[in-house]
Coordinates of C-alpha atoms and ligand atoms in Angstrom, one line a residue:
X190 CA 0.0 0.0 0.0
X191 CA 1.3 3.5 -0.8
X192 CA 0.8 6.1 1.2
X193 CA 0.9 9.8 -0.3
X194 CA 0.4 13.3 1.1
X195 CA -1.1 15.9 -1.9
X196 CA -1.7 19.2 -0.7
X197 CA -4.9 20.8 -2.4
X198 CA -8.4 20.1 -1.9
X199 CA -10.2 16.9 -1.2
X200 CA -13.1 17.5 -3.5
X201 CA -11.4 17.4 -6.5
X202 CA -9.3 14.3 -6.0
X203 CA -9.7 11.6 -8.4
X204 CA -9.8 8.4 -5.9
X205 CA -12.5 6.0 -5.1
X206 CA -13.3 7.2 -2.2
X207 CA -12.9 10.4 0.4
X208 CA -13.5 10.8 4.1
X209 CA -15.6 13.3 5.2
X210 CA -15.1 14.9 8.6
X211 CA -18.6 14.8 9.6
X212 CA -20.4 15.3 12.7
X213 CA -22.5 12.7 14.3
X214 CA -25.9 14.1 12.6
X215 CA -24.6 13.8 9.4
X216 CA -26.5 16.7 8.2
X217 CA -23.6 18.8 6.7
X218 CA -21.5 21.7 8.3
X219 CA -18.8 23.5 7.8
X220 CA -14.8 23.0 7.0
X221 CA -14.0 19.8 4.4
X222 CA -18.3 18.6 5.4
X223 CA -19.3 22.0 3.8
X224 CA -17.1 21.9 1.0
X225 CA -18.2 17.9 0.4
X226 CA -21.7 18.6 0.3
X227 CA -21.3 21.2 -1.9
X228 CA -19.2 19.7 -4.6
X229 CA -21.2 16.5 -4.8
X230 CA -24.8 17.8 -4.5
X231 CA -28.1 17.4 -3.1
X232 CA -27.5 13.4 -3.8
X233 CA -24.8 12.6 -0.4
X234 CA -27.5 14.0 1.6
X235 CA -30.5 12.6 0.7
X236 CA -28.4 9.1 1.6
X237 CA -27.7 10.9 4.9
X238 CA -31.3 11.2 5.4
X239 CA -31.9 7.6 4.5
X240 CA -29.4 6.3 6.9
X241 CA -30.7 8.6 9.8
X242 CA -33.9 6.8 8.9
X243 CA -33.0 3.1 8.6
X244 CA -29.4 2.1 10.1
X245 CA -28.6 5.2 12.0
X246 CA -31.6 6.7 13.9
X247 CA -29.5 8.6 16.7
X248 CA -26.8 9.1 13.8
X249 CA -23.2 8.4 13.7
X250 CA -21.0 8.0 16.5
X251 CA -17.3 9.8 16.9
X252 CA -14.8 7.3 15.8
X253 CA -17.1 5.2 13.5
X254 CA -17.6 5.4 10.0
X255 CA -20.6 5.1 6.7
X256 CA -20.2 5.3 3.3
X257 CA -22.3 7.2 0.8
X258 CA -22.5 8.5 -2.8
X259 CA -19.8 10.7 -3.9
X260 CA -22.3 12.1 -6.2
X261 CA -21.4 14.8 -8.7
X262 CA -17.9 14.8 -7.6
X263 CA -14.5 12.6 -9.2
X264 CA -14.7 9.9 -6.2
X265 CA -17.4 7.1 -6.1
X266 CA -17.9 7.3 -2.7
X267 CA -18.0 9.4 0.6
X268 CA -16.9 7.3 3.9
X269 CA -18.6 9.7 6.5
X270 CA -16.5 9.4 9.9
X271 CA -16.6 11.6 13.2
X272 CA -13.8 13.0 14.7
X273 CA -13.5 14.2 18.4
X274 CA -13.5 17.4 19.6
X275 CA -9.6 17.7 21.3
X276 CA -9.5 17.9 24.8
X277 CA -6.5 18.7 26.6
X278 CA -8.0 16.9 30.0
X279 CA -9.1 13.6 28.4
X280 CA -7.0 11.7 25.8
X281 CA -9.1 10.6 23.3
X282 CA -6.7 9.8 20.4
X283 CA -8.3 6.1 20.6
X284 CA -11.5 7.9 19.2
X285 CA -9.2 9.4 16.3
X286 CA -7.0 6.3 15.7
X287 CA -11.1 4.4 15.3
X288 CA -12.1 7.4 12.8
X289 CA -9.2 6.1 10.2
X290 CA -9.5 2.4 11.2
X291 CA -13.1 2.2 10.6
X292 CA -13.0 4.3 7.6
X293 CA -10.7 1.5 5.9
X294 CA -12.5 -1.1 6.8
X295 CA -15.4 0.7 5.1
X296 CA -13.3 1.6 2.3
X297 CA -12.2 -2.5 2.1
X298 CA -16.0 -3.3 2.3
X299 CA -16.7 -1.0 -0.7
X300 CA -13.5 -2.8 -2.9
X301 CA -12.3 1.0 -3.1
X302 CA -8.7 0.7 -3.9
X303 CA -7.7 4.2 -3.3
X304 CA -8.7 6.4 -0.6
X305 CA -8.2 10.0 0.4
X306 CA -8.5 11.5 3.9
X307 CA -8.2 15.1 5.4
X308 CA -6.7 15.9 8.8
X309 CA -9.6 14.7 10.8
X310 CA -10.7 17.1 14.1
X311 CA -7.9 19.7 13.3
X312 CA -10.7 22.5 12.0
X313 CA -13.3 23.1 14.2
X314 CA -12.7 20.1 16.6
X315 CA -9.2 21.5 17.1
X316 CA -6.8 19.1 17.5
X317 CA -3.8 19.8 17.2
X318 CA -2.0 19.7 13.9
X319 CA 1.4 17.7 14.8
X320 CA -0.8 14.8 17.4
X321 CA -3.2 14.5 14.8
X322 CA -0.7 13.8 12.1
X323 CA 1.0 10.7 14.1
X324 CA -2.3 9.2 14.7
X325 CA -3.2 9.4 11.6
X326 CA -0.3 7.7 9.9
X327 CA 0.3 5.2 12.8
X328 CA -3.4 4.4 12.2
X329 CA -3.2 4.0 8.9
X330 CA 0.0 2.0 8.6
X331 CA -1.0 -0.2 11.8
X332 CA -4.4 -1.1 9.9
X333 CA -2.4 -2.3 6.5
X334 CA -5.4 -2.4 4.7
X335 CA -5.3 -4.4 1.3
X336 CA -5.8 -1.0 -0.9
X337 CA -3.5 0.6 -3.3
X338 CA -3.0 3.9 -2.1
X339 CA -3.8 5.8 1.0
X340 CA -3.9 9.8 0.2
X341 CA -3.9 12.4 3.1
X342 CA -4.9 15.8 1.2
X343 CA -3.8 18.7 3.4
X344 CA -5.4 21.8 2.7
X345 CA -2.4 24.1 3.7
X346 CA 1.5 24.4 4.1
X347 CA 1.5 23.8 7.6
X348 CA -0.4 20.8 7.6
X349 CA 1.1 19.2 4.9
X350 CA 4.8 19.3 6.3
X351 CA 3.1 17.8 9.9
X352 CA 2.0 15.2 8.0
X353 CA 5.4 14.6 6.0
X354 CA 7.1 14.4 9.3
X355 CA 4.7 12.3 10.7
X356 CA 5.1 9.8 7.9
Ligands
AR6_606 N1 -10.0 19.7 1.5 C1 -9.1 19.2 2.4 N2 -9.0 19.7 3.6 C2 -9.9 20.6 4.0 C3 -10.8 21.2 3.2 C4 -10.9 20.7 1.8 N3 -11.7 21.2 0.9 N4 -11.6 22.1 3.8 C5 -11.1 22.1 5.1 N5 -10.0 21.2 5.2 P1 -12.9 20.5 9.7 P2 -13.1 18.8 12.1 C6 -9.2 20.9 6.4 O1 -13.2 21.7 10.5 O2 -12.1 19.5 12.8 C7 -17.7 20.5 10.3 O3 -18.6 21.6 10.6 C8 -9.1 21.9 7.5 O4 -8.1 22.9 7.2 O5 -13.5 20.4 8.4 O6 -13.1 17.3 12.1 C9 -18.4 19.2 10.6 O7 -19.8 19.2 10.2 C10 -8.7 21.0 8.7 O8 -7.3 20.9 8.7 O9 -13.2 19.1 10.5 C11 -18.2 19.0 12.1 O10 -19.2 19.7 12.8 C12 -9.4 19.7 8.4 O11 -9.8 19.8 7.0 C13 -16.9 19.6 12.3 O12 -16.7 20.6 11.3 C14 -10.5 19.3 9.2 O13 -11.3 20.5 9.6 C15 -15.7 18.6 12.2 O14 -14.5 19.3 12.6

C-alpha cells in the first residue's frame, strides 16, 4: 500500500473514495463537510437522510464510519467518519486512531482501492495539527489495509509538512 500526502483540496481528487469529517448528525456543516456537500450535490444528503432513517436513527458516533455516494464529484464514494473534539483533560486519540480504522474497513468493504482523507478534528474540533498527524499515519499503517493507495490531502503548508514528518 502506498501512502501519499497531496496538498490541495479533497473535493477534486480523483480516488475511489474520500473521508468526510462529519459530525454525528450527518447533516452537513462547515470545513472539508461543507465543501463535500457542496461539490457532490443534493445526492450525499439525501443518503444521509436515509441512513438517519434506517441504520442510524440517533446518527453516527465519533470514531465510526458510513459510506455514501460521492455524487457529482471525481470519487465514487464518501466514507462519512466523526472526529473528536480535542481535549487537553481527556486523551481521546483512541477515538481518532477508530475514525481512520473504521473508515478502511469501510473503504475494504466497498472494494475502493484508493482512498483519500483530510486531517480529521484539526478545523473546528481542534486538535492539534502535529498529534493529529502521528495518529493518523500510525493508524493507517498499523491497519495495513489491502488497498492501493492511502492519500492524506492537506489543505495548507503547515499541515502538509506535519503530515510529512509524521510519515
Ligand atoms: N480539502 C481538504 N481539507 C480541508 C478542506 C478541503 N476542501 N476544507 C477544510 N479542510 P474541519 P473537524 C481541512 O473543521 O475539525 C464541520 O462543521 C481543514 O483545514 O473540516 O473534524 C463538521 O460538520 C482542517 O485541517 O473538520 C463537524 O461539525 C481539516 O480539514 C466539524 O466541522 C478538518 O477540519 C468537524 O470538525
Amino acid at each position: 500500500m502506498d501512502i501519499t500526502l497531496v496538498q490541495g483540496d479533497i473535493t477534486e481528487q480523483r480516488v475511489d473514495a474520500v473521508v468526510n469529517a462529519a459530525n454525528s448528525s450527518l447533516m452537513g456543516g462547515g470545513g472539508v463537510d461543507g465543501a463535500i456537500h457542496r461539490a457532490g450535490g443534493g445526492r450525499i444528503l439525501q443518503e444521509c437522510r436515509r441512513l438517519r432513517d434506517t441504520s442510524h436513527p440517533d446518527g453516527l458516533a465519533a470514531g465510526d464510519a458510513v459510506a455514501t455516494t460521492a455524487g457529482e464529484m471525481p470519487a465514487t464514494w464518501v466514507i462519512h467518519t466523526v472526529g473528536p473534539v480535542y481535549s487537553a483533560s481527556a486523551d481521546r486519540s483512541h477515538i481518532l486512531a477508530s475514525c481512520y480504522r473504521r473508515s478502511l474497513e469501510v473503504a475494504e468493504e466497498l472494494n475502493a482501492a484508493t482512498v483519500a482523507f483530510p486531517a480529521v478534528s484539526t478545523g473546528v474540533y481542534g486538535w492539534p495539527m502535529d498529534s493529529a498527524a502521528d495518529i493518523a499515519v500510525r493508524s493507517v499503517t498499523e491497519s495495513s489495509p489491502t488497498l492501493g493507495e492511502v492519500r492524506f490531502v492537506l489543505f495548507d503548508a503547515q499541515a502538509y509538512e506535519a503530515f510529512s514528518r509524521a510519515l
